[in-house]
Structure formats: structure tokens, C-alpha cells
PDB file of C-alpha atoms in Angstrom:
ATOM      1  CA  MET A  28     -10.573  20.096  35.266  1.00  0.00           C
ATOM      2  CA  ASP A  29      -9.154  16.670  36.214  1.00  0.00           C
ATOM      3  CA  GLY A  30     -12.700  15.318  36.389  1.00  0.00           C
ATOM      4  CA  ASP A  31     -13.371  16.428  32.805  1.00  0.00           C
ATOM      5  CA  LYS A  32     -10.148  14.794  31.625  1.00  0.00           C
ATOM      6  CA  ARG A  33     -11.077  11.496  33.230  1.00  0.00           C
ATOM      7  CA  ARG A  34     -14.621  11.715  31.856  1.00  0.00           C
ATOM      8  CA  TYR A  35     -13.435  12.144  28.273  1.00  0.00           C
ATOM      9  CA  GLY A  36     -10.670   9.545  28.537  1.00  0.00           C
ATOM     10  CA  PHE A  37      -7.583  11.775  28.853  1.00  0.00           C
ATOM     11  CA  TRP A  38      -4.927  10.281  31.120  1.00  0.00           C
ATOM     12  CA  ASN A  39      -7.399   7.641  32.232  1.00  0.00           C
ATOM     13  CA  PRO A  40      -5.445   4.882  34.054  1.00  0.00           C
ATOM     14  CA  THR A  41      -8.244   2.287  33.760  1.00  0.00           C
ATOM     15  CA  PRO A  42      -9.720   0.637  30.633  1.00  0.00           C
ATOM     16  CA  THR A  43     -12.858   2.261  29.232  1.00  0.00           C
ATOM     17  CA  ARG A  44     -15.203   0.199  27.086  1.00  0.00           C
ATOM     18  CA  HIS A  45     -16.324   1.498  23.705  1.00  0.00           C
ATOM     19  CA  THR A  46     -20.049   2.053  23.358  1.00  0.00           C
ATOM     20  CA  PRO A  47     -21.893   0.300  20.475  1.00  0.00           C
ATOM     21  CA  LEU A  48     -22.084   3.651  18.660  1.00  0.00           C
ATOM     22  CA  GLU A  49     -18.338   4.200  19.053  1.00  0.00           C
ATOM     23  CA  ASP A  50     -17.683   0.688  17.730  1.00  0.00           C
ATOM     24  CA  ALA A  51     -19.996   1.297  14.756  1.00  0.00           C
ATOM     25  CA  GLN A  52     -18.300   4.527  13.704  1.00  0.00           C
ATOM     26  CA  GLY A  53     -14.879   2.986  14.331  1.00  0.00           C
ATOM     27  CA  LEU A  54     -15.627  -0.024  12.112  1.00  0.00           C
ATOM     28  CA  PHE A  55     -17.094   2.121   9.344  1.00  0.00           C
ATOM     29  CA  ALA A  56     -14.353   4.769   9.339  1.00  0.00           C
ATOM     30  CA  SER A  57     -11.555   2.188   9.522  1.00  0.00           C
ATOM     31  CA  SER A  58     -13.110   0.139   6.711  1.00  0.00           C
ATOM     32  CA  MET A  59     -13.391   3.264   4.550  1.00  0.00           C
ATOM     33  CA  ILE A  60      -9.722   4.093   5.089  1.00  0.00           C
ATOM     34  CA  ALA A  61      -8.608   0.518   4.405  1.00  0.00           C
ATOM     35  CA  ALA A  62     -10.787   0.321   1.278  1.00  0.00           C
ATOM     36  CA  LEU A  63      -9.191   3.509  -0.069  1.00  0.00           C
ATOM     37  CA  GLY A  64      -5.757   1.980   0.440  1.00  0.00           C
ATOM     38  CA  LEU A  65      -6.822  -1.197  -1.382  1.00  0.00           C
ATOM     39  CA  ALA A  66      -8.352   0.825  -4.233  1.00  0.00           C
ATOM     40  CA  LEU A  67      -5.088   2.720  -4.692  1.00  0.00           C
ATOM     41  CA  MET A  68      -3.127  -0.530  -4.779  1.00  0.00           C
ATOM     42  CA  SER A  69      -5.509  -2.013  -7.328  1.00  0.00           C
ATOM     43  CA  SER A  70      -5.199   1.083  -9.541  1.00  0.00           C
ATOM     44  CA  ALA A  71      -1.417   0.672  -9.554  1.00  0.00           C
ATOM     45  CA  GLY A  72      -1.577  -3.103 -10.071  1.00  0.00           C
ATOM     46  CA  LEU A  73       0.082  -3.732  -6.705  1.00  0.00           C
ATOM     47  CA  VAL A  74      -0.399  -6.737  -4.455  1.00  0.00           C
ATOM     48  CA  ALA A  75      -1.579  -6.038  -0.928  1.00  0.00           C
ATOM     49  CA  SER A  76      -0.451  -7.824   2.200  1.00  0.00           C
ATOM     50  CA  GLY A  77      -2.238 -10.579   4.116  1.00  0.00           C
ATOM     51  CA  THR A  78      -5.358 -12.266   2.786  1.00  0.00           C
ATOM     52  CA  ALA A  79      -6.024  -9.165   0.699  1.00  0.00           C
ATOM     53  CA  GLY A  80      -2.843 -10.033  -1.190  1.00  0.00           C
ATOM     54  CA  VAL A  81      -4.112 -13.561  -1.806  1.00  0.00           C
ATOM     55  CA  ALA A  82      -7.392 -12.092  -3.057  1.00  0.00           C
ATOM     56  CA  PHE A  83      -5.511  -9.675  -5.355  1.00  0.00           C
ATOM     57  CA  ILE A  84      -3.449 -12.497  -6.865  1.00  0.00           C
ATOM     58  CA  LEU A  85      -6.560 -14.595  -7.538  1.00  0.00           C
ATOM     59  CA  HIS A  86      -8.308 -11.524  -8.953  1.00  0.00           C
ATOM     60  CA  TYR A  87      -5.437 -10.772 -11.349  1.00  0.00           C
ATOM     61  CA  LEU A  88      -5.253 -14.421 -12.434  1.00  0.00           C
ATOM     62  CA  THR A  89      -8.977 -14.938 -13.070  1.00  0.00           C
ATOM     63  CA  GLY A  90     -10.552 -11.504 -13.419  1.00  0.00           C
ATOM     64  CA  VAL A  91     -13.161 -12.430 -10.815  1.00  0.00           C
ATOM     65  CA  SER A  92     -14.188  -9.758  -8.300  1.00  0.00           C
ATOM     66  CA  PHE A  93     -11.583  -8.901  -5.652  1.00  0.00           C
ATOM     67  CA  GLY A  94     -14.331  -8.376  -3.080  1.00  0.00           C
ATOM     68  CA  LEU A  95     -15.687 -11.890  -3.637  1.00  0.00           C
ATOM     69  CA  TYR A  96     -12.268 -13.515  -3.234  1.00  0.00           C
ATOM     70  CA  TYR A  97     -11.509 -11.386  -0.205  1.00  0.00           C
ATOM     71  CA  THR A  98     -14.705 -12.525   1.500  1.00  0.00           C
ATOM     72  CA  VAL A  99     -14.186 -16.216   0.709  1.00  0.00           C
ATOM     73  CA  VAL A 100     -10.480 -16.333   1.662  1.00  0.00           C
ATOM     74  CA  ASN A 101     -11.310 -14.971   5.108  1.00  0.00           C
ATOM     75  CA  ILE A 102     -13.897 -17.631   6.003  1.00  0.00           C
ATOM     76  CA  PRO A 103     -11.434 -20.127   7.599  1.00  0.00           C
ATOM     77  CA  PHE A 104     -10.014 -17.384   9.793  1.00  0.00           C
ATOM     78  CA  TYR A 105     -13.473 -16.570  11.146  1.00  0.00           C
ATOM     79  CA  ILE A 106     -13.446 -20.030  12.729  1.00  0.00           C
ATOM     80  CA  LEU A 107     -10.124 -19.241  14.449  1.00  0.00           C
ATOM     81  CA  ALA A 108     -11.479 -15.894  15.600  1.00  0.00           C
ATOM     82  CA  LEU A 109     -14.601 -17.513  17.024  1.00  0.00           C
ATOM     83  CA  LYS A 110     -12.670 -20.185  18.923  1.00  0.00           C
ATOM     84  CA  ARG A 111      -9.857 -17.995  20.226  1.00  0.00           C
ATOM     85  CA  LEU A 112     -11.145 -14.422  20.381  1.00  0.00           C
ATOM     86  CA  GLY A 113     -14.896 -14.761  20.973  1.00  0.00           C
ATOM     87  CA  TRP A 114     -18.181 -13.852  19.341  1.00  0.00           C
ATOM     88  CA  ALA A 115     -17.835 -10.066  19.665  1.00  0.00           C
ATOM     89  CA  PHE A 116     -14.458  -9.950  17.908  1.00  0.00           C
ATOM     90  CA  THR A 117     -15.641 -12.366  15.204  1.00  0.00           C
ATOM     91  CA  ILE A 118     -18.868 -10.493  14.442  1.00  0.00           C
ATOM     92  CA  LYS A 119     -17.106  -7.148  14.253  1.00  0.00           C
ATOM     93  CA  THR A 120     -14.421  -8.655  12.007  1.00  0.00           C
ATOM     94  CA  VAL A 121     -17.034 -10.137   9.647  1.00  0.00           C
ATOM     95  CA  ILE A 122     -18.699  -6.704   9.480  1.00  0.00           C
ATOM     96  CA  ALA A 123     -15.365  -4.970   8.803  1.00  0.00           C
ATOM     97  CA  VAL A 124     -14.368  -7.419   6.049  1.00  0.00           C
ATOM     98  CA  SER A 125     -17.807  -7.177   4.425  1.00  0.00           C
ATOM     99  CA  LEU A 126     -17.780  -3.383   4.562  1.00  0.00           C
ATOM    100  CA  THR A 127     -14.258  -3.177   3.147  1.00  0.00           C
ATOM    101  CA  SER A 128     -15.124  -5.619   0.344  1.00  0.00           C
ATOM    102  CA  LEU A 129     -18.280  -3.694  -0.621  1.00  0.00           C
ATOM    103  CA  ILE A 130     -16.617  -0.281  -0.462  1.00  0.00           C
ATOM    104  CA  THR A 131     -13.669  -1.528  -2.524  1.00  0.00           C
ATOM    105  CA  GLU A 132     -16.066  -2.811  -5.200  1.00  0.00           C
ATOM    106  CA  PHE A 133     -18.136   0.388  -5.400  1.00  0.00           C
ATOM    107  CA  GLN A 134     -15.351   2.924  -4.840  1.00  0.00           C
ATOM    108  CA  PRO A 135     -14.195   3.072  -8.507  1.00  0.00           C
ATOM    109  CA  HIS A 136     -17.625   4.518  -9.366  1.00  0.00           C
ATOM    110  CA  PHE A 137     -16.901   7.503  -7.120  1.00  0.00           C
ATOM    111  CA  VAL A 138     -13.097   7.841  -7.181  1.00  0.00           C
ATOM    112  CA  ARG A 139     -11.265   7.559 -10.491  1.00  0.00           C
ATOM    113  CA  ILE A 140      -7.484   7.728 -10.713  1.00  0.00           C
ATOM    114  CA  GLU A 141      -6.026   8.411 -14.160  1.00  0.00           C
ATOM    115  CA  SER A 142      -2.328   8.634 -13.324  1.00  0.00           C
ATOM    116  CA  ILE A 143      -0.548   6.967 -10.433  1.00  0.00           C
ATOM    117  CA  ASP A 144       3.055   6.224  -9.488  1.00  0.00           C
ATOM    118  CA  PRO A 145       3.446   2.654  -8.131  1.00  0.00           C
ATOM    119  CA  MET A 146       6.160   3.423  -5.555  1.00  0.00           C
ATOM    120  CA  TRP A 147       4.408   6.475  -4.138  1.00  0.00           C
ATOM    121  CA  THR A 148       1.146   4.540  -4.111  1.00  0.00           C
ATOM    122  CA  ALA A 149       2.780   1.685  -2.194  1.00  0.00           C
ATOM    123  CA  VAL A 150       3.887   4.045   0.584  1.00  0.00           C
ATOM    124  CA  LEU A 151       0.576   5.920   0.735  1.00  0.00           C
ATOM    125  CA  ALA A 152      -1.541   2.761   0.578  1.00  0.00           C
ATOM    126  CA  GLY A 153       0.623   1.108   3.252  1.00  0.00           C
ATOM    127  CA  ILE A 154      -0.020   4.030   5.597  1.00  0.00           C
ATOM    128  CA  LEU A 155      -3.758   4.066   4.826  1.00  0.00           C
ATOM    129  CA  LEU A 156      -4.069   0.326   5.425  1.00  0.00           C
ATOM    130  CA  GLY A 157      -2.048   0.740   8.620  1.00  0.00           C
ATOM    131  CA  PHE A 158      -4.442   3.391   9.907  1.00  0.00           C
ATOM    132  CA  GLY A 159      -7.425   1.254   8.920  1.00  0.00           C
ATOM    133  CA  LEU A 160      -6.098  -1.848  10.685  1.00  0.00           C
ATOM    134  CA  LEU A 161      -5.025   0.135  13.741  1.00  0.00           C
ATOM    135  CA  GLY A 162      -8.524   1.584  14.061  1.00  0.00           C
ATOM    136  CA  LEU A 163     -10.069  -1.869  13.784  1.00  0.00           C
ATOM    137  CA  TYR A 164      -7.654  -3.392  16.300  1.00  0.00           C
ATOM    138  CA  ARG A 165      -8.561  -0.673  18.783  1.00  0.00           C
ATOM    139  CA  HIS A 166     -12.227  -1.565  18.417  1.00  0.00           C
ATOM    140  CA  ARG A 167     -11.484  -5.274  18.908  1.00  0.00           C
ATOM    141  CA  ALA A 168     -11.824  -6.195  15.234  1.00  0.00           C
ATOM    142  CA  SER A 169      -9.587  -6.826  12.228  1.00  0.00           C
ATOM    143  CA  LEU A 170      -9.689  -7.270   8.475  1.00  0.00           C
ATOM    144  CA  GLY A 171      -9.738 -11.023   8.958  1.00  0.00           C
ATOM    145  CA  GLY A 172      -7.119 -13.470   7.805  1.00  0.00           C
ATOM    146  CA  VAL A 173      -3.680 -12.985   9.245  1.00  0.00           C
ATOM    147  CA  GLY A 174      -4.972 -10.011  11.212  1.00  0.00           C
ATOM    148  CA  VAL A 175      -7.000 -12.427  13.342  1.00  0.00           C
ATOM    149  CA  LEU A 176      -3.958 -14.626  13.914  1.00  0.00           C
ATOM    150  CA  ALA A 177      -1.781 -11.569  14.597  1.00  0.00           C
ATOM    151  CA  VAL A 178      -4.136 -10.188  17.254  1.00  0.00           C
ATOM    152  CA  TYR A 179      -4.413 -13.597  18.908  1.00  0.00           C
ATOM    153  CA  LEU A 180      -0.632 -14.152  19.021  1.00  0.00           C
ATOM    154  CA  GLN A 181      -0.008 -10.654  20.389  1.00  0.00           C
ATOM    155  CA  GLU A 182      -2.611 -11.041  23.129  1.00  0.00           C
ATOM    156  CA  ARG A 183      -1.654 -14.644  23.981  1.00  0.00           C
ATOM    157  CA  PHE A 184       2.146 -14.624  23.594  1.00  0.00           C
ATOM    158  CA  GLY A 185       3.112 -10.941  23.284  1.00  0.00           C
ATOM    159  CA  ILE A 186       4.375 -11.325  19.707  1.00  0.00           C
ATOM    160  CA  ARG A 187       3.957  -8.023  17.865  1.00  0.00           C
ATOM    161  CA  ALA A 188       1.056  -8.146  15.392  1.00  0.00           C
ATOM    162  CA  GLY A 189       3.077  -6.277  12.772  1.00  0.00           C
ATOM    163  CA  LEU A 190       5.848  -8.883  12.821  1.00  0.00           C
ATOM    164  CA  VAL A 191       3.368 -11.741  12.378  1.00  0.00           C
ATOM    165  CA  GLN A 192       1.808 -10.034   9.376  1.00  0.00           C
ATOM    166  CA  LEU A 193       5.211  -9.250   7.877  1.00  0.00           C
ATOM    167  CA  ALA A 194       6.217 -12.932   7.951  1.00  0.00           C
ATOM    168  CA  PHE A 195       3.038 -13.995   6.140  1.00  0.00           C
ATOM    169  CA  ASP A 196       3.361 -11.129   3.660  1.00  0.00           C
ATOM    170  CA  LEU A 197       6.752 -12.368   2.520  1.00  0.00           C
ATOM    171  CA  PHE A 198       5.110 -15.577   1.283  1.00  0.00           C
ATOM    172  CA  VAL A 199       2.279 -13.681  -0.426  1.00  0.00           C
ATOM    173  CA  LEU A 200       4.639 -11.260  -2.148  1.00  0.00           C
ATOM    174  CA  ALA A 201       6.832 -14.124  -3.350  1.00  0.00           C
ATOM    175  CA  ALA A 202       3.749 -15.537  -5.096  1.00  0.00           C
ATOM    176  CA  ALA A 203       3.121 -12.111  -6.641  1.00  0.00           C
ATOM    177  CA  PHE A 204       5.949 -12.730  -9.136  1.00  0.00           C
ATOM    178  CA  PHE A 205       3.505 -14.983 -11.012  1.00  0.00           C
ATOM    179  CA  VAL A 206       1.097 -12.096 -11.715  1.00  0.00           C
ATOM    180  CA  ALA A 207       3.192  -8.910 -11.689  1.00  0.00           C
ATOM    181  CA  ALA A 208       6.426  -7.449 -13.035  1.00  0.00           C
ATOM    182  CA  PRO A 209       9.452  -7.396 -10.685  1.00  0.00           C
ATOM    183  CA  PHE A 210       9.233  -3.617 -10.184  1.00  0.00           C
ATOM    184  CA  ILE A 211       5.569  -3.882  -9.190  1.00  0.00           C
ATOM    185  CA  VAL A 212       6.442  -6.652  -6.750  1.00  0.00           C
ATOM    186  CA  LEU A 213       9.213  -4.450  -5.331  1.00  0.00           C
ATOM    187  CA  CYS A 214       6.698  -1.640  -4.829  1.00  0.00           C
ATOM    188  CA  SER A 215       4.340  -4.104  -3.173  1.00  0.00           C
ATOM    189  CA  VAL A 216       7.135  -5.137  -0.793  1.00  0.00           C
ATOM    190  CA  VAL A 217       7.673  -1.484   0.112  1.00  0.00           C
ATOM    191  CA  GLY A 218       3.961  -1.130   0.819  1.00  0.00           C
ATOM    192  CA  ALA A 219       3.975  -4.216   3.039  1.00  0.00           C
ATOM    193  CA  VAL A 220       7.014  -2.986   4.983  1.00  0.00           C
ATOM    194  CA  VAL A 221       5.423   0.448   5.508  1.00  0.00           C
ATOM    195  CA  LEU A 222       2.166  -1.146   6.683  1.00  0.00           C
ATOM    196  CA  ASN A 223       3.770  -3.589   9.091  1.00  0.00           C
ATOM    197  CA  LEU A 224       6.265  -1.116  10.529  1.00  0.00           C
ATOM    198  CA  PHE A 225       3.351   1.248  11.125  1.00  0.00           C
ATOM    199  CA  LEU A 226       1.494  -1.480  13.040  1.00  0.00           C
ATOM    200  CA  THR A 227       4.568  -2.664  14.926  1.00  0.00           C
ATOM    201  CA  ILE A 228       5.287   0.859  16.181  1.00  0.00           C
ATOM    202  CA  ASN A 229       1.719   1.939  16.918  1.00  0.00           C
ATOM    203  CA  HIS A 230      -0.236  -1.171  17.922  1.00  0.00           C
ATOM    204  CA  ARG A 231       0.766  -1.511  21.565  1.00  0.00           C
ATOM    205  CA  ALA A 232      -1.588  -2.374  24.422  1.00  0.00           C
ATOM    206  CA  ASP A 233       0.215  -0.012  26.822  1.00  0.00           C
ATOM    207  CA  ARG A 234      -0.576   2.972  24.573  1.00  0.00           C
ATOM    208  CA  TYR A 235      -4.299   2.404  24.185  1.00  0.00           C
ATOM    209  CA  ILE A 236      -6.442   0.998  26.971  1.00  0.00           C
ATOM    210  CA  ALA A 237      -9.992   1.387  25.652  1.00  0.00           C
ATOM    211  CA  MET A 238     -11.795  -1.901  25.054  1.00  0.00           C
TER     212      MET A 238
END
């Protein structure tokens, strides 16, 4: 019985590496969840956190594809990821960002939302994005941008990733007043708080030791 538990990872006191297949399904599933959260926010006119929030603001201002902006805004952070976190993390992050961007662009063709409450959407989308980011973090990847910086600071200095993202989000959401009504910005703040509290509580190295 104990042998089976160790084999399948239950109560395993030593780190267990993910296989390439486990990483692939983890990246895809987490990107799908994150993309659903972003699609909900877009439907409600909300502004997301992190670099996604920057991409949303540029999208609302210009009408140019969110996915395109999201990909471009993340490019500088890939350099940081490569220098500080290595090739494996960087490649998986590029894949995750690309997948999330593509799914977000194509998702409206498959999921159409006719009526949506901004405040409820903010809470739900914050949780979905939290689950998506948590899944990516646990497979040594992120959604780029501040997520890369957050993972690096947590691993290097022990600063909680959720707190790093929350600080950056405050600047992004302040800029949101230029493209959205105050109530929508308030809802966006709620979504950011939900997301970052979720990560702060759940993203802890001592609770997940797979690599």
C-alpha cells in the first residue's frame, strides 16, 4: 500500500520530475482555463491583471487583436526568463502564452456570452486565471510578463508571487481609468485581488514538490 502511494506521488517526501507528457497536458489545460478567464473578462469589458491587462488596454484603445498585443508585450520578459530561469522555463512559457493568445482569439467562435454581470465575472475570472497560473507555475512555466518576474523573485528571495503581481496590477488598473468606467475598473480591481490572493495562498513550494 505504501509502495503504491509513493509510486503515484502521494505523501512523497522527495521531488518528482514531470514527464514531457505531463508537462504538455499541464500547459494545455492551464492555458485553456486561463483563456476562458480572459474571454469572460473581455465579454464584460474588464481589464485583466499583469501584461494581459496592458494588452487589454491597448486592445480597447486601438481595436487591434488582444492576442497580438499579448504576444508582443511579453517579448521583453522572455529575455528575463531566459537569463534568470533557463531555457526550459522560457520555452514552456512561450508555448503557454502562444496557446493562451490563440485560444482567446478563437474562443468567441465556440463560446458566446449574451448576458454577463461585471462583478460576478470579475470574481469568476479571477479564480479561473488563478487556477491557470497555478497550473503553469507547477509545471515550471507562466503566462509571461510579471509572472516571470514573480516566479523569479519567489524562488530567489522568497517574496510571494501573488504579492509581486498585485503590486504591478495596481499600476495597470490605475491606467484602466483611461479606457473604462469607474465601476468597471472597480470590478477589475476585485478580479485582480481574487486572482492574487488565490496565488498567494496556494502557490507555495512546501505544498507542491513536483518539478
